[in-house]
XYZ file of C-alpha atoms in Angstrom:
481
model
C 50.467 40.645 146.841
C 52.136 43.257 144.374
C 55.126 44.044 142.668
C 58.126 45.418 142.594
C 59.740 47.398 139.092
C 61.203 45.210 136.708
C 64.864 43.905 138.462
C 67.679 44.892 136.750
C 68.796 40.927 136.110
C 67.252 37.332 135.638
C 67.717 34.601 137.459
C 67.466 30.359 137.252
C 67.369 27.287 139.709
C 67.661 23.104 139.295
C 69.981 20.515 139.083
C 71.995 19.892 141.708
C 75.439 18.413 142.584
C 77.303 16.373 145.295
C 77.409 12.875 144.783
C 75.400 9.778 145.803
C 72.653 7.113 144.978
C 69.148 8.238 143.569
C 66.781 5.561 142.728
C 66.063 4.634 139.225
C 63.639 6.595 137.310
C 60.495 3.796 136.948
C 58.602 3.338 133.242
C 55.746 5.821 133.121
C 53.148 4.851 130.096
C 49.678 5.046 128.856
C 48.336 2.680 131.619
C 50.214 4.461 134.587
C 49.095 5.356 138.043
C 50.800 8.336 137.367
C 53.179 8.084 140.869
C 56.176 9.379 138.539
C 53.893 12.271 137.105
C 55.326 16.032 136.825
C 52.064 17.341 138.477
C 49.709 15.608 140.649
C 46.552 14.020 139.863
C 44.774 16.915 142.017
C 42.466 13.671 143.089
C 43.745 11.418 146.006
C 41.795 9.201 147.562
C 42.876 10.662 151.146
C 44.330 13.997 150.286
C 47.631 14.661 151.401
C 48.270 18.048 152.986
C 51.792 19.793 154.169
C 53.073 19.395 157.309
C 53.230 23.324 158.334
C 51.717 23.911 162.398
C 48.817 25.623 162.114
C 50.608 27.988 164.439
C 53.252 29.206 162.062
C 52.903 33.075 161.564
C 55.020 35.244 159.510
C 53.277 38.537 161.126
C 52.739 40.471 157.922
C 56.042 39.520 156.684
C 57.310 39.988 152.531
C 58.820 37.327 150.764
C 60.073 38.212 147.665
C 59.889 35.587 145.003
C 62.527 36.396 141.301
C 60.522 35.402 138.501
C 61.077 35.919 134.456
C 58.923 38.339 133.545
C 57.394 36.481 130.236
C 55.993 34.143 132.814
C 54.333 36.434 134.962
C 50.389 35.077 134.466
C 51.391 31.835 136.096
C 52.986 33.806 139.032
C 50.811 36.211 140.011
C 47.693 38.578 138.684
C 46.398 41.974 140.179
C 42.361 40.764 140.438
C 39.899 37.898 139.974
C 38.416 38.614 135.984
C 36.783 35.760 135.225
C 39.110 33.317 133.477
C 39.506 30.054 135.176
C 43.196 29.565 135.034
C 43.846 33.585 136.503
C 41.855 33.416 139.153
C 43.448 29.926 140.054
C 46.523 31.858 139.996
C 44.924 34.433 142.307
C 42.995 32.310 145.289
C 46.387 30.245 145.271
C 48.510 33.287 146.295
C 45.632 34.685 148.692
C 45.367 31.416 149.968
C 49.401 31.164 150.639
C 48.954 34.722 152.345
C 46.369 34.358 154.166
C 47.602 30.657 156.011
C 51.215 32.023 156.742
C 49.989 35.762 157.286
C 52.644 37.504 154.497
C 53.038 39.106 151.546
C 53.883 37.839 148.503
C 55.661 40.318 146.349
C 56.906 38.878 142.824
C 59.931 40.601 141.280
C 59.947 40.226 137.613
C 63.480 40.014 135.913
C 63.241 41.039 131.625
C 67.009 40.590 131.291
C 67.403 38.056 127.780
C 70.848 37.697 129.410
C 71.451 34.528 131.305
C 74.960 34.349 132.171
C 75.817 38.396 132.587
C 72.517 39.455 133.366
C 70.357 37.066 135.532
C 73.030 34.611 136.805
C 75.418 37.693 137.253
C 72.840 39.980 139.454
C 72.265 36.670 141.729
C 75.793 36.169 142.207
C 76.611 39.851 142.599
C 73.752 40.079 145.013
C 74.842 36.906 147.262
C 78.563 38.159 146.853
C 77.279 41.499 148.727
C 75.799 39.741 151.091
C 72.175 41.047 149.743
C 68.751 39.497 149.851
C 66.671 41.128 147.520
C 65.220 37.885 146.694
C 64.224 35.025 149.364
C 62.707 32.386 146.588
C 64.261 32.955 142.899
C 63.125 30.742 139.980
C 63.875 30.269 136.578
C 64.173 27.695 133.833
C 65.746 24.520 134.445
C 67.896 24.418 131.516
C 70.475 26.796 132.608
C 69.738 26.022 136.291
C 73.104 23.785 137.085
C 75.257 27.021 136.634
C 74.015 28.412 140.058
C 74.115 25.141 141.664
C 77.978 24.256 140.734
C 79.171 27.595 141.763
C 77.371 27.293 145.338
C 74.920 30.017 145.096
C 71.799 27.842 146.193
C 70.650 26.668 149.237
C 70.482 22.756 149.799
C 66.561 22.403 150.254
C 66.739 18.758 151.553
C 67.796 20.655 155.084
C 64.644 22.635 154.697
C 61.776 22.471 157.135
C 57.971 21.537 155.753
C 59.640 20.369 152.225
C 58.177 17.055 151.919
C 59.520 15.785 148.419
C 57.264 12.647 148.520
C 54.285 14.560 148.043
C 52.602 14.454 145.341
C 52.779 18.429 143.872
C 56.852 17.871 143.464
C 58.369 16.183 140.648
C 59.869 12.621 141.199
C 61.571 12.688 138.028
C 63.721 16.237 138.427
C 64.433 14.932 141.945
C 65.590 11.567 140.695
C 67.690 12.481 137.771
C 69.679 15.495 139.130
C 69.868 15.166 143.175
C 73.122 13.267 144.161
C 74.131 12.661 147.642
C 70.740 13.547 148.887
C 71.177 17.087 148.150
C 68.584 18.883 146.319
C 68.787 22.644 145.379
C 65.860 22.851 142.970
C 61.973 21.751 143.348
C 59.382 21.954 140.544
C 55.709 20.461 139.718
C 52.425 21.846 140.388
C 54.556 25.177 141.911
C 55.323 25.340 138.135
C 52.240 25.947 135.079
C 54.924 25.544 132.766
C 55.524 21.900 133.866
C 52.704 21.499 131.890
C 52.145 24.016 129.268
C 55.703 23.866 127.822
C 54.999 20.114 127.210
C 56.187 18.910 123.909
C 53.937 17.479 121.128
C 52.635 16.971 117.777
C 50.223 18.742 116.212
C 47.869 17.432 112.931
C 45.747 18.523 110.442
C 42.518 16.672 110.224
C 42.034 18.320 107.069
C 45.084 17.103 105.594
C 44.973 13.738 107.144
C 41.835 13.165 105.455
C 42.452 14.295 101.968
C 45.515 11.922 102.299
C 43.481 8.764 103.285
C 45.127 8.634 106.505
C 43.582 6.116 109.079
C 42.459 7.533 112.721
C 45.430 8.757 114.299
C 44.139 8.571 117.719
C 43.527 4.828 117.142
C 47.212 4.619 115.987
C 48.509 6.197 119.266
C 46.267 4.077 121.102
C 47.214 0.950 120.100
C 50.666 2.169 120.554
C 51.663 2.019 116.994
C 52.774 5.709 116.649
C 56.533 5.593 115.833
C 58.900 7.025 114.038
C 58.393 4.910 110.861
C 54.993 5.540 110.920
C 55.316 9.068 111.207
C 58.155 8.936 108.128
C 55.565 6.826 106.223
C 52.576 9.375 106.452
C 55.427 12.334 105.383
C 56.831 10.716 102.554
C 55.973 12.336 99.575
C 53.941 15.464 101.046
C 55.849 18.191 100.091
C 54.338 19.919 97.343
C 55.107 23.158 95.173
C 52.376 24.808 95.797
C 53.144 28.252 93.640
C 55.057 26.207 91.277
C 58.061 28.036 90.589
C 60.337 24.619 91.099
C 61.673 25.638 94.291
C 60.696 24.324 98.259
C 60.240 27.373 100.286
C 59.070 27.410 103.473
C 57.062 30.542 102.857
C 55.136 29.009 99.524
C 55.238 25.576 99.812
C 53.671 22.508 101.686
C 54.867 19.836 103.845
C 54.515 16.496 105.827
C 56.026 17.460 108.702
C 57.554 20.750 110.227
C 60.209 21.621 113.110
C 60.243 24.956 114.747
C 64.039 24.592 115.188
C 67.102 22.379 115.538
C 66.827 23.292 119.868
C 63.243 21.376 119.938
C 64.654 17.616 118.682
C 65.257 17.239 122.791
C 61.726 16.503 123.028
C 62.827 13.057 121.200
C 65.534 11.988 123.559
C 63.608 10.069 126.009
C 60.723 9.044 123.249
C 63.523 7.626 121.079
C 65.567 6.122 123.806
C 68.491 7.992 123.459
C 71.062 7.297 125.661
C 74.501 9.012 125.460
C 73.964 10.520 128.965
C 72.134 9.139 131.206
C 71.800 8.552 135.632
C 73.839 5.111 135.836
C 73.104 2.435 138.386
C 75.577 4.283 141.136
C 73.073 7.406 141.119
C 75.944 9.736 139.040
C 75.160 10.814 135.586
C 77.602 8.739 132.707
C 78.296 9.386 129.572
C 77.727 6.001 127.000
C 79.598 6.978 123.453
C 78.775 3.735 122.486
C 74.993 3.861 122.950
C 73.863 2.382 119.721
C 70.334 3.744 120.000
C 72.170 7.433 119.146
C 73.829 6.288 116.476
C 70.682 5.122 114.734
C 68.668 8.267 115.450
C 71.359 10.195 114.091
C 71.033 8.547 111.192
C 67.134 8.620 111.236
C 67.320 12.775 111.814
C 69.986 12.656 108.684
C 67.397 11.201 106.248
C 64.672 13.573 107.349
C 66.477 16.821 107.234
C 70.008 15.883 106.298
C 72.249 17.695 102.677
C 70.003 16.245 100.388
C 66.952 15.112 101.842
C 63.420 14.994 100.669
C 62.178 18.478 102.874
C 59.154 16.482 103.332
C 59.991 16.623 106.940
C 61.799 20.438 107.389
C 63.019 22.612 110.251
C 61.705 25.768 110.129
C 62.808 29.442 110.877
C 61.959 30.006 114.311
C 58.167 29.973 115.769
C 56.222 32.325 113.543
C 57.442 31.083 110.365
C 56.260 27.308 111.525
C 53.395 28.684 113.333
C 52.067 30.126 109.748
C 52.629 27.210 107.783
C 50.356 24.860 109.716
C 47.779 27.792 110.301
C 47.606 28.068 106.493
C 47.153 24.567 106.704
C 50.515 23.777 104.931
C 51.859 21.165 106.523
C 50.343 17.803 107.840
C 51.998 17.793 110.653
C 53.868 20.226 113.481
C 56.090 19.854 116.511
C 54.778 22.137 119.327
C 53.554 22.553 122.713
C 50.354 22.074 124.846
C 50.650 26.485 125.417
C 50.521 26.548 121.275
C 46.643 25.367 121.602
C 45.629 28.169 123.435
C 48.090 31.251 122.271
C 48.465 30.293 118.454
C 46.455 28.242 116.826
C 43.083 28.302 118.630
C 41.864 30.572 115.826
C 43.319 28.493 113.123
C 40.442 27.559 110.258
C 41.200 24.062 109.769
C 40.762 21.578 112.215
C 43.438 20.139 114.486
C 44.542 16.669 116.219
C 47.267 16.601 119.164
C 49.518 13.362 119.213
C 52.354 12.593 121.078
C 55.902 13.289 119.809
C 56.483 9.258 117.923
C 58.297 6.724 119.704
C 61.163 4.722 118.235
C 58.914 1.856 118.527
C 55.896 -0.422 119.437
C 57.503 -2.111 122.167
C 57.873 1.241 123.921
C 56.037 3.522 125.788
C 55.045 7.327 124.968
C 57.835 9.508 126.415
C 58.629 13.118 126.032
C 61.858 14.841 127.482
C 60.624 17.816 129.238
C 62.880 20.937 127.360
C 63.719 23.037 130.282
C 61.513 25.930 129.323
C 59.256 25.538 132.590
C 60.070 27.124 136.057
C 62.295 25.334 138.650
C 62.815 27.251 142.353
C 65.528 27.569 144.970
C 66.391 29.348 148.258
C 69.696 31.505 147.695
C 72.377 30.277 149.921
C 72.694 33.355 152.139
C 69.059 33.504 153.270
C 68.738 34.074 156.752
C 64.926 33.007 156.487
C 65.600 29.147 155.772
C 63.593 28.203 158.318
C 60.261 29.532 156.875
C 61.197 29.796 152.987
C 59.879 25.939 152.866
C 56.242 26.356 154.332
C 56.055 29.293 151.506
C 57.750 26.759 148.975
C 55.446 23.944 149.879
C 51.967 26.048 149.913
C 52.528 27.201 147.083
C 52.866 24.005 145.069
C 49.613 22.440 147.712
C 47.251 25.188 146.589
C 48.789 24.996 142.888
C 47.769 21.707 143.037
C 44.286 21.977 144.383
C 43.608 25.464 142.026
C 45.718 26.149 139.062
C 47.028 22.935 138.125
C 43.135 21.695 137.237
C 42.094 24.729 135.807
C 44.803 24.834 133.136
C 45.206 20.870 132.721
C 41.512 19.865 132.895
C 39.313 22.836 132.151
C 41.570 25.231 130.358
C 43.528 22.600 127.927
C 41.262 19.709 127.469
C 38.060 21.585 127.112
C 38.844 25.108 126.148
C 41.730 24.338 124.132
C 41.128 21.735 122.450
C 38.740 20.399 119.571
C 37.533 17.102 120.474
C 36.543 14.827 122.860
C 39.769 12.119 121.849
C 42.492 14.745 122.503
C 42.009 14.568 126.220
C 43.312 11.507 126.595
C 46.299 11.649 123.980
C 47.094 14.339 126.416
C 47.448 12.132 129.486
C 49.873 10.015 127.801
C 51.667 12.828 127.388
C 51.848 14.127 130.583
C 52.167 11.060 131.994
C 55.163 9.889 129.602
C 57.086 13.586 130.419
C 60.865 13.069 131.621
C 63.742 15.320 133.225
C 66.995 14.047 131.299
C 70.433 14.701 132.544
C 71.198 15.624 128.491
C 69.409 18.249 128.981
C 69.651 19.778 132.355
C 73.179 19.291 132.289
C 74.000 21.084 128.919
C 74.693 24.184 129.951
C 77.035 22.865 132.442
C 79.109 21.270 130.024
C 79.193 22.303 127.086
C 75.749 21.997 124.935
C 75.687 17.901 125.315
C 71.787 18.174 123.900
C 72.899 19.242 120.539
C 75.166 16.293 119.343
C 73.026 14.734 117.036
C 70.296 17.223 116.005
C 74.136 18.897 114.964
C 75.963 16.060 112.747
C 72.707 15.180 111.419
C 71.835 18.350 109.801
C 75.286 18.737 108.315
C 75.531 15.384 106.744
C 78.218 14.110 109.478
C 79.331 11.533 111.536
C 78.578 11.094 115.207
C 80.910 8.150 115.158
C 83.835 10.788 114.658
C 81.670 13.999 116.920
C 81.677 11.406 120.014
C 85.432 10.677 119.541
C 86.572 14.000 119.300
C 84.837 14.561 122.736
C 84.804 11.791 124.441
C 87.801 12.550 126.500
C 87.043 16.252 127.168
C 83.284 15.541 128.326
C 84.185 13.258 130.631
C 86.770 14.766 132.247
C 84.408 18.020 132.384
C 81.649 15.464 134.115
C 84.030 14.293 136.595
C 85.306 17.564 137.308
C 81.686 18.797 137.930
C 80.790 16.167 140.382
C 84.058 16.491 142.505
């Protein structure tokens, strides 16, 4: 295994497009058997295993593999050192080289640059009829951009790709493959899947000088909602240097939001509906969906012209980071990865909840934010016929190695504080969704932002849907032509 010097672009892979019938995405919730999970359980009861002949021998061959370089620890490391989830990271590439007798050679890619640097350098690259790269990855929001300009290599045609096993995602397959075409895999193959997992953070601390009741009984019993949530906020926002202004440097809160990108996490918790997979299998816009016009509303009272600043969005990550640290505000939108690379230091005591739902009747859901690696073949490989047994090992040993160290020794045990949290963080996991809203924003035109937009300027979605209406949906059809 080793690498190469840092490539001179990036690079991305998911969605896909061509038209057809996918099956409907089925309820995942606290109770579930977890068959629509984004990584397996690692625990079967007869484990699966890939369908590569034992024969199959790439005779010292090098696949190259494009990765982002700020996600290099869950692609590769140069020795074992003693930390669980490394080493995972380590026997699962030894283990890939040693059944298929290759090399693995990761290429990192540092460009910040999506569409000139990492989507141009693949394009340039399959436009010269190059290969520098047999596997690229990258995250799966910006992923449809490849796919629509035919640049990636339809993986359903691909030998020892079985996408019924367990270590691939059901729910990126089911909301963006059309037609039975699939140009980008994720799960297991992907740490991300999991650590880039949205979430709410607490302050046990806080939560107890308030009088607040045991949240993990209130997730439990499947009473953590949005009202809830409002009702434990309201009236938490305190001048805390009291010179009679809110700052989010100074002050205290009920409830803070990195940023205005991070409300995604709520589509699929809050039922959100404006684009969705429709019973034909092809994603649909709904401008009437009711369900958007009522969290628009909701997001307008909580950080709307005017509103309370008990619940605030902050000014990036540090600046939120520091104000629940300091043990400023009650509670935090974040992710699982926050747990180990921020605030396991922190003084005070912390809980970790799921992000609320709209309501009881419903089940825990979080829309996975696109942040986490998806992976394709580029559509001039020449090696198609052995990119899948490298494809499919890797996500069978990530699955038997580094998905349990992160998920059940690293994160439940090393990063967290109780024994409770564990199981709020199955729900999560097992309520995480793909959503078309947000894998197909890029692609047209930033359709995750709509209400996150009119609500913190105080205007109406009503008028924002009718002024696009016409222009989205002629830029949907246009896409799946």
């Amino acid at each position: 295994m080793k690498q190469y010097k840092p490539a001179a672009f990036m690079l991305a892979s998911l969605l896909l497009v061509s038209c057809g019938t996918t099956a409907p995405l089925s309820d995942v919730t606290e109770t579930s058997d977890n068959s629509d999970s984004i990584v397996s359980d690692a625990q079967f009861d007869s484990e699966p295993t890939p369908d590569i002949p034992d024969d199959l021998d790439f005779e010292g061959e090098t696949i190259t593999i494009l990765y982002r370089d700020e996600m290099k620890n869950e692609f590769w490391t140069e020795e074992v050192n003693g930390e669980v989830v490394n080493d995972a990271v380590f026997s699962r590439n030894a283990a890939v080289e040693d059944r298929l007798n290759c090399l693995l050679e990761y290429i990192p890619n540092t460009s910040t640059d999506w569409y000139g640097g990492y989507q141009g350098g693949i394009s340039n690259n399959i436009l010269a009829g190059d290969e520098a790269y047999d596997i690229i990855s990258g995250p799966s929001f910006h992923i449809p951009t490849l796919i629509v300009d035919g640049y990636l290599y339809d993986l359903s045609t691909v030998d020892y790709v079985d996408f019924n096993q367990p270590w691939w995602t059901q729910s990126l397959l089911e909301t963006t493959s059309f037609g039975g075409k699939i140009y980008l895999v994720s799960g297991d193959i992907s740490l991300g899947m999991i650590k880039y997992l949205h979430c709410t953070y607490f302050n046990k601390r806080l939560a107890s000088d308030y009088g607040i009741e045991d949240l993990y009984q209130t997730v439990l019993s499947g009473k953590w909602t949005v009202d809830k949530m409002n009702e434990l906020c309201t009236d938490r926002t305190t001048d805390l240097n009291g010179d009679g202004q809110i700052t989010l440097n100074d002050d205290s809160f009920g409830y803070v939001i990195t940023n205005t990108t991070l409300w995604r996490a709520y589509i699929d918790a809050l039922g959100v509906n404006y684009l969705h997979i429709g019973s034909d299998g092809y994603p649909e816009f709904d401008f009437s969906d009711s369900r958007s016009f009522e969290v628009c509303d909701l997001f307008t009272k909580w950080v709307g012209p005017g509103s309370s600043k008990d619940i605030i969005i902050g000014q990036g990550n540090d600046s939120t980071y520091e104000i629940f640290k300091s043990g400023r505000a009650l509670f935090v939108m974040g992710r699982f990865v926050d747990s180990e690379t921020t605030y396991r230091e922190m003084t005070d005591d912390y809980g970790i909840l799921p992000i609320p739902k709209w309501d009881e009747s419903q089940d825990y859901h979080v829309t996975i934010n696109g942040s986490e690696s998806t992976f394709g073949i580029p559509v001039n490989s020449s090696k198609t016929d052995r990119l899948g047994a490298v494809l499919g090992l890797l996500a069978y040993e990530s699955s038997k190695t580094v998905t349990p160290a992160y998920y059940e020794e690293a994160l439940k045990i090393k990063y967290t504080r109780d024994d409770t949290a564990a199981q709020i963080i199955d729900i999560i996991k097992n309520g995480a969704r793909f959503n078309p809203t947000v894998q197909m924003s890029k692609l047209l035109g930033g359709t995750d932002y709509y209400i996150i937009e009119c609500a913190v300027a105080g205007s109406s979605l009503a008028t924002k849907f009718a002024s696009i209406e016409k222009s989205m949906t002629a830029k949907l059809d246009e896409v799946l032509e």
